mmCIF file of C-alpha atoms in Angstrom:
data_model
loop_
_atom_site.group_PDB
_atom_site.id
_atom_site.type_symbol
_atom_site.label_atom_id
_atom_site.label_comp_id
_atom_site.label_asym_id
_atom_site.label_seq_id
_atom_site.Cartn_x
_atom_site.Cartn_y
_atom_site.Cartn_z
ATOM 1 C CA UNK A 1 23.826 -9.156 38.883
ATOM 2 C CA UNK A 2 24.404 -7.828 42.360
ATOM 3 C CA UNK A 3 26.244 -4.482 42.142
ATOM 4 C CA UNK A 4 26.117 -3.498 45.810
ATOM 5 C CA UNK A 5 24.598 -4.047 49.202
ATOM 6 C CA UNK A 6 24.004 -1.920 52.270
ATOM 7 C CA UNK A 7 25.399 -2.503 55.734
ATOM 8 C CA UNK A 8 25.048 -0.086 58.655
ATOM 9 C CA UNK A 9 23.641 2.495 56.245
ATOM 10 C CA UNK A 10 26.638 2.356 53.898
ATOM 11 C CA UNK A 11 26.563 1.108 50.328
ATOM 12 C CA UNK A 12 29.278 -1.464 49.603
ATOM 13 C CA UNK A 13 30.139 -2.216 45.970
ATOM 14 C CA UNK A 14 30.597 -5.874 45.083
ATOM 15 C CA UNK A 15 33.539 -5.061 42.821
ATOM 16 C CA UNK A 16 35.427 -3.715 45.818
ATOM 17 C CA UNK A 17 34.445 -6.745 47.876
ATOM 18 C CA UNK A 18 35.718 -9.142 45.213
ATOM 19 C CA UNK A 19 39.018 -7.302 44.841
ATOM 20 C CA UNK A 20 39.572 -7.523 48.597
ATOM 21 C CA UNK A 21 38.810 -11.252 48.499
ATOM 22 C CA UNK A 22 41.149 -11.617 45.529
ATOM 23 C CA UNK A 23 43.934 -9.777 47.356
ATOM 24 C CA UNK A 24 43.456 -12.025 50.392
ATOM 25 C CA UNK A 25 43.737 -15.145 48.242
ATOM 26 C CA UNK A 26 46.873 -13.738 46.602
ATOM 27 C CA UNK A 27 48.504 -13.170 49.982
ATOM 28 C CA UNK A 28 47.567 -16.700 51.069
ATOM 29 C CA UNK A 29 48.946 -18.328 47.909
ATOM 30 C CA UNK A 30 51.909 -15.957 47.762
ATOM 31 C CA UNK A 31 53.088 -16.993 51.235
ATOM 32 C CA UNK A 32 53.562 -20.527 49.940
ATOM 33 C CA UNK A 33 55.173 -19.445 46.675
ATOM 34 C CA UNK A 34 57.864 -17.285 48.267
ATOM 35 C CA UNK A 35 59.174 -20.213 50.341
ATOM 36 C CA UNK A 36 60.890 -21.308 47.142
ATOM 37 C CA UNK A 37 63.090 -18.215 47.342
ATOM 38 C CA UNK A 38 63.410 -17.964 51.134
ATOM 39 C CA UNK A 39 61.514 -14.676 51.137
ATOM 40 C CA UNK A 40 59.878 -13.657 54.411
ATOM 41 C CA UNK A 41 56.112 -13.166 54.420
ATOM 42 C CA UNK A 42 56.597 -9.668 55.829
ATOM 43 C CA UNK A 43 58.572 -8.758 52.706
ATOM 44 C CA UNK A 44 55.804 -10.186 50.539
ATOM 45 C CA UNK A 45 53.217 -7.990 52.247
ATOM 46 C CA UNK A 46 55.367 -4.893 51.723
ATOM 47 C CA UNK A 47 55.897 -5.769 48.066
ATOM 48 C CA UNK A 48 52.186 -6.339 47.576
ATOM 49 C CA UNK A 49 51.381 -2.983 49.176
ATOM 50 C CA UNK A 50 53.840 -1.298 46.810
ATOM 51 C CA UNK A 51 52.328 -3.189 43.876
ATOM 52 C CA UNK A 52 48.809 -2.189 44.958
ATOM 53 C CA UNK A 53 49.817 1.480 44.909
ATOM 54 C CA UNK A 54 51.233 1.106 41.412
ATOM 55 C CA UNK A 55 48.142 -0.788 40.272
ATOM 56 C CA UNK A 56 45.789 1.930 41.499
ATOM 57 C CA UNK A 57 47.764 4.858 40.108
ATOM 58 C CA UNK A 58 48.629 3.535 36.647
ATOM 59 C CA UNK A 59 45.252 1.854 36.078
ATOM 60 C CA UNK A 60 43.559 5.229 36.595
ATOM 61 C CA UNK A 61 46.103 6.996 34.379
ATOM 62 C CA UNK A 62 45.540 4.565 31.502
ATOM 63 C CA UNK A 63 41.780 4.906 31.944
ATOM 64 C CA UNK A 64 42.238 8.654 31.601
ATOM 65 C CA UNK A 65 44.130 8.125 28.354
ATOM 66 C CA UNK A 66 41.142 6.233 26.955
ATOM 67 C CA UNK A 67 39.196 9.457 27.515
ATOM 68 C CA UNK A 68 41.739 11.587 25.698
ATOM 69 C CA UNK A 69 39.087 13.381 23.629
ATOM 70 C CA UNK A 70 37.261 14.430 26.778
ATOM 71 C CA UNK A 71 40.534 15.624 28.334
ATOM 72 C CA UNK A 72 41.328 17.679 25.235
ATOM 73 C CA UNK A 73 37.871 19.246 25.407
ATOM 74 C CA UNK A 74 38.316 20.090 29.102
ATOM 75 C CA UNK A 75 41.644 21.848 28.635
ATOM 76 C CA UNK A 76 40.519 23.637 25.476
ATOM 77 C CA UNK A 77 37.581 25.085 27.402
ATOM 78 C CA UNK A 78 39.282 25.505 30.746
ATOM 79 C CA UNK A 79 38.644 29.255 30.713
ATOM 80 C CA UNK A 80 34.884 28.773 30.610
ATOM 81 C CA UNK A 81 34.753 26.134 33.345
ATOM 82 C CA UNK A 82 34.417 26.831 37.037
ATOM 83 C CA UNK A 83 36.884 25.321 39.478
ATOM 84 C CA UNK A 84 34.291 22.743 40.546
ATOM 85 C CA UNK A 85 33.268 21.859 37.000
ATOM 86 C CA UNK A 86 36.899 21.384 36.001
ATOM 87 C CA UNK A 87 37.704 18.927 38.796
ATOM 88 C CA UNK A 88 34.410 17.044 38.442
ATOM 89 C CA UNK A 89 35.107 16.480 34.755
ATOM 90 C CA UNK A 90 38.713 15.476 35.431
ATOM 91 C CA UNK A 91 37.521 13.028 38.091
ATOM 92 C CA UNK A 92 35.122 11.487 35.583
ATOM 93 C CA UNK A 93 37.906 11.070 33.024
ATOM 94 C CA UNK A 94 40.176 9.286 35.511
ATOM 95 C CA UNK A 95 37.436 7.667 37.580
ATOM 96 C CA UNK A 96 37.701 4.174 36.121
ATOM 97 C CA UNK A 97 40.503 1.644 35.947
ATOM 98 C CA UNK A 98 42.092 -0.308 33.100
ATOM 99 C CA UNK A 99 43.486 -3.744 33.943
ATOM 100 C CA UNK A 100 46.548 -3.393 31.747
ATOM 101 C CA UNK A 101 47.455 -0.145 33.447
ATOM 102 C CA UNK A 102 47.201 -1.876 36.800
ATOM 103 C CA UNK A 103 49.269 -4.829 35.618
ATOM 104 C CA UNK A 104 52.041 -2.608 34.284
ATOM 105 C CA UNK A 105 51.896 -0.364 37.343
ATOM 106 C CA UNK A 106 52.209 -3.323 39.692
ATOM 107 C CA UNK A 107 55.198 -4.727 37.792
ATOM 108 C CA UNK A 108 56.951 -1.341 37.754
ATOM 109 C CA UNK A 109 56.331 -0.943 41.494
ATOM 110 C CA UNK A 110 58.001 -4.304 42.138
ATOM 111 C CA UNK A 111 61.034 -3.215 40.124
ATOM 112 C CA UNK A 112 61.248 0.070 42.047
ATOM 113 C CA UNK A 113 60.816 -1.707 45.383
ATOM 114 C CA UNK A 114 63.701 -4.059 44.576
ATOM 115 C CA UNK A 115 65.919 -1.079 43.794
ATOM 116 C CA UNK A 116 65.611 -0.035 47.432
ATOM 117 C CA UNK A 117 65.473 -3.488 49.012
ATOM 118 C CA UNK A 118 68.616 -5.139 47.639
ATOM 119 C CA UNK A 119 68.020 -8.476 49.377
ATOM 120 C CA UNK A 120 65.024 -9.200 47.150
ATOM 121 C CA UNK A 121 65.549 -10.426 43.614
ATOM 122 C CA UNK A 122 63.258 -8.755 41.101
ATOM 123 C CA UNK A 123 63.113 -11.808 38.848
ATOM 124 C CA UNK A 124 61.931 -14.033 41.692
ATOM 125 C CA UNK A 125 59.237 -11.541 42.646
ATOM 126 C CA UNK A 126 58.109 -11.098 39.036
ATOM 127 C CA UNK A 127 57.745 -14.877 38.781
ATOM 128 C CA UNK A 128 55.490 -14.803 41.847
ATOM 129 C CA UNK A 129 53.628 -11.815 40.397
ATOM 130 C CA UNK A 130 53.045 -13.713 37.147
ATOM 131 C CA UNK A 131 51.339 -16.498 39.088
ATOM 132 C CA UNK A 132 49.254 -14.262 41.333
ATOM 133 C CA UNK A 133 48.005 -11.667 38.845
ATOM 134 C CA UNK A 134 45.637 -14.039 36.965
ATOM 135 C CA UNK A 135 44.304 -15.252 40.327
ATOM 136 C CA UNK A 136 43.561 -11.679 41.382
ATOM 137 C CA UNK A 137 42.114 -10.932 37.959
ATOM 138 C CA UNK A 138 39.788 -13.932 38.296
ATOM 139 C CA UNK A 139 38.113 -12.377 41.330
ATOM 140 C CA UNK A 140 38.173 -8.935 39.740
ATOM 141 C CA UNK A 141 36.236 -10.097 36.693
ATOM 142 C CA UNK A 142 33.619 -11.750 38.881
ATOM 143 C CA UNK A 143 33.338 -8.362 40.584
ATOM 144 C CA UNK A 144 32.870 -6.781 37.151
ATOM 145 C CA UNK A 145 30.034 -9.186 36.388
ATOM 146 C CA UNK A 146 28.308 -8.512 39.697
ATOM 147 C CA UNK A 147 28.777 -4.761 39.346
ATOM 148 C CA UNK A 148 27.794 -4.639 35.685
ATOM 149 C CA UNK A 149 30.964 -3.061 34.291
ATOM 150 C CA UNK A 150 33.119 -4.389 31.435
ATOM 151 C CA UNK A 151 29.936 -5.897 30.029
ATOM 152 C CA UNK A 152 29.546 -7.929 26.868
ATOM 153 C CA UNK A 153 27.844 -7.389 23.554
ATOM 154 C CA UNK A 154 24.119 -7.813 23.055
ATOM 155 C CA UNK A 155 23.427 -11.506 22.743
ATOM 156 C CA UNK A 156 20.628 -14.052 22.897
ATOM 157 C CA UNK A 157 22.822 -16.044 25.286
ATOM 158 C CA UNK A 158 23.642 -14.265 28.497
ATOM 159 C CA UNK A 159 22.082 -12.252 31.291
ATOM 160 C CA UNK A 160 19.755 -9.285 31.534
ATOM 161 C CA UNK A 161 20.151 -6.791 34.361
ATOM 162 C CA UNK A 162 17.384 -4.618 35.730
ATOM 163 C CA UNK A 163 17.685 -1.568 37.937
ATOM 164 C CA UNK A 164 21.486 -1.358 37.996
ATOM 165 C CA UNK A 165 22.072 2.257 39.059
ATOM 166 C CA UNK A 166 25.879 2.007 38.856
ATOM 167 C CA UNK A 167 25.854 1.095 35.157
ATOM 168 C CA UNK A 168 22.402 1.893 33.766
ATOM 169 C CA UNK A 169 23.533 1.193 30.193
ATOM 170 C CA UNK A 170 23.363 -2.554 30.847
ATOM 171 C CA UNK A 171 19.760 -2.497 32.043
ATOM 172 C CA UNK A 172 17.088 -4.389 30.099
ATOM 173 C CA UNK A 173 19.562 -5.604 27.475
ATOM 174 C CA UNK A 174 20.562 -9.252 27.289
ATOM 175 C CA UNK A 175 24.346 -9.349 27.172
ATOM 176 C CA UNK A 176 27.003 -12.006 26.673
ATOM 177 C CA UNK A 177 28.683 -12.719 30.065
ATOM 178 C CA UNK A 178 32.164 -11.847 28.854
ATOM 179 C CA UNK A 179 33.259 -11.073 32.425
ATOM 180 C CA UNK A 180 32.609 -14.660 33.523
ATOM 181 C CA UNK A 181 34.296 -16.064 30.419
ATOM 182 C CA UNK A 182 37.385 -13.986 31.140
ATOM 183 C CA UNK A 183 37.251 -14.985 34.806
ATOM 184 C CA UNK A 184 37.335 -18.635 33.771
ATOM 185 C CA UNK A 185 40.236 -18.039 31.381
ATOM 186 C CA UNK A 186 42.172 -16.243 34.113
ATOM 187 C CA UNK A 187 41.639 -19.167 36.464
ATOM 188 C CA UNK A 188 43.027 -21.550 33.831
ATOM 189 C CA UNK A 189 46.015 -19.253 33.295
ATOM 190 C CA UNK A 190 46.599 -19.181 37.059
ATOM 191 C CA UNK A 191 46.768 -22.982 37.300
ATOM 192 C CA UNK A 192 49.024 -23.150 34.249
ATOM 193 C CA UNK A 193 51.397 -20.521 35.630
ATOM 194 C CA UNK A 194 51.347 -22.235 39.036
ATOM 195 C CA UNK A 195 52.356 -25.521 37.435
ATOM 196 C CA UNK A 196 55.233 -23.868 35.564
ATOM 197 C CA UNK A 197 56.326 -22.211 38.809
ATOM 198 C CA UNK A 198 56.242 -25.445 40.808
ATOM 199 C CA UNK A 199 58.068 -27.389 38.070
ATOM 200 C CA UNK A 200 60.678 -24.612 37.836
ATOM 201 C CA UNK A 201 59.944 -24.212 34.122
ATOM 202 C CA UNK A 202 60.801 -20.855 32.523
ATOM 203 C CA UNK A 203 62.403 -19.604 35.723
ATOM 204 C CA UNK A 204 62.869 -15.801 35.721
ATOM 205 C CA UNK A 205 60.755 -15.660 32.556
ATOM 206 C CA UNK A 206 57.249 -16.380 33.842
ATOM 207 C CA UNK A 207 56.191 -12.748 33.565
ATOM 208 C CA UNK A 208 56.899 -12.917 29.830
ATOM 209 C CA UNK A 209 55.068 -16.227 29.495
ATOM 210 C CA UNK A 210 52.046 -14.582 31.105
ATOM 211 C CA UNK A 211 52.374 -11.638 28.728
ATOM 212 C CA UNK A 212 52.151 -14.057 25.817
ATOM 213 C CA UNK A 213 49.116 -15.968 27.033
ATOM 214 C CA UNK A 214 46.829 -13.341 28.507
ATOM 215 C CA UNK A 215 47.253 -10.682 25.782
ATOM 216 C CA UNK A 216 46.460 -13.297 23.119
ATOM 217 C CA UNK A 217 43.279 -14.241 24.977
ATOM 218 C CA UNK A 218 42.393 -10.611 25.739
ATOM 219 C CA UNK A 219 42.763 -9.602 22.102
ATOM 220 C CA UNK A 220 40.039 -12.087 21.159
ATOM 221 C CA UNK A 221 37.833 -11.372 24.180
ATOM 222 C CA UNK A 222 37.733 -7.677 23.310
ATOM 223 C CA UNK A 223 35.562 -8.433 20.286
ATOM 224 C CA UNK A 224 32.847 -9.589 22.688
ATOM 225 C CA UNK A 225 32.933 -6.449 24.838
ATOM 226 C CA UNK A 226 29.927 -4.180 24.582
ATOM 227 C CA UNK A 227 31.225 -1.103 26.386
ATOM 228 C CA UNK A 228 32.529 1.423 23.885
ATOM 229 C CA UNK A 229 34.283 3.922 26.171
ATOM 230 C CA UNK A 230 37.696 2.255 26.192
ATOM 231 C CA UNK A 231 39.081 4.040 23.165
ATOM 232 C CA UNK A 232 39.423 2.767 19.615
ATOM 233 C CA UNK A 233 42.103 3.200 16.940
ATOM 234 C CA UNK A 234 41.925 1.634 13.468
ATOM 235 C CA UNK A 235 39.082 -0.587 14.649
ATOM 236 C CA UNK A 236 40.965 -1.970 17.646
ATOM 237 C CA UNK A 237 40.379 -1.062 21.274
ATOM 238 C CA UNK A 238 42.999 0.381 23.607
ATOM 239 C CA UNK A 239 43.365 -3.004 25.309
ATOM 240 C CA UNK A 240 43.903 -4.740 21.970
ATOM 241 C CA UNK A 241 46.710 -2.365 21.074
ATOM 242 C CA UNK A 242 48.283 -2.886 24.498
ATOM 243 C CA UNK A 243 47.891 -6.647 23.997
ATOM 244 C CA UNK A 244 49.834 -6.438 20.751
ATOM 245 C CA UNK A 245 52.596 -4.355 22.346
ATOM 246 C CA UNK A 246 52.956 -6.660 25.362
ATOM 247 C CA UNK A 247 52.938 -9.772 23.181
ATOM 248 C CA UNK A 248 55.685 -8.455 20.889
ATOM 249 C CA UNK A 249 57.694 -7.184 23.872
ATOM 250 C CA UNK A 250 57.471 -10.606 25.527
ATOM 251 C CA UNK A 251 58.629 -12.414 22.397
ATOM 252 C CA UNK A 252 61.638 -10.108 22.199
ATOM 253 C CA UNK A 253 62.484 -10.540 25.891
ATOM 254 C CA UNK A 254 62.208 -14.326 25.732
ATOM 255 C CA UNK A 255 64.587 -14.355 22.775
ATOM 256 C CA UNK A 256 67.013 -12.098 24.639
ATOM 257 C CA UNK A 257 66.825 -14.188 27.808
ATOM 258 C CA UNK A 258 66.746 -17.637 26.206
ATOM 259 C CA UNK A 259 70.316 -18.505 27.242
ATOM 260 C CA UNK A 260 70.473 -16.543 30.477
ATOM 261 C CA UNK A 261 70.805 -18.648 33.644
ATOM 262 C CA UNK A 262 68.131 -18.224 36.331
ATOM 263 C CA UNK A 263 69.018 -16.195 39.422
ATOM 264 C CA UNK A 264 69.008 -17.645 42.916
ATOM 265 C CA UNK A 265 68.544 -21.258 43.831
ATOM 266 C CA UNK A 266 65.392 -23.193 44.494
ATOM 267 C CA UNK A 267 65.150 -24.902 47.897
#
């Protein structure tokens, strides 16, 4: 694992590097996808910036919710905490990111953006988003593996990290490379969604197709996660509960939209 490197005296995290690479690939692929809807690349960049803002904000909020017990403790003892202690503890509670929060935040940002830019069709953009999000997630999970976060359970098969200062809990323990497994699954989902997009299958419904496939895979993958700070309820993690909700929501939406004609026209 290779969590970070130094350049010009600054420490650069590999997770951040991989997310930047992933975003660049998404822009590159997205430019070709939007030609189907006659969308200008400038509009795509603006939409992606809006989505990035939503991803960052909501992913941190959902991470904070996984630390609800810590938040309750902070506010119950707020009178005994100094100003600095309070904000340091709050920062720790919201310091991480949850993929599902980012995914939902990005989708909501696209919907809001289309409310203001009437020339863009939200369904077309959500179709593009459904293709690009597993591609971005592929690079993100490789970043997780290199950084040592989102690690797997103890296992005879896997990798052992030494001297990882960012996530010391993974050191000297052989762990299943769940990050790489999920990266591979995301890459397969990307190619599948791309094929549906190119064949014009499930037009205006690709976001719901994605929310059937990935949550089903994520529900299973969660059993191989070794980090226990993501929140648990009735034996299931936060991400597993979100997976269930998204899956059921998608089934309902696909039933509702089964006879609805696609918007726009392919060129």
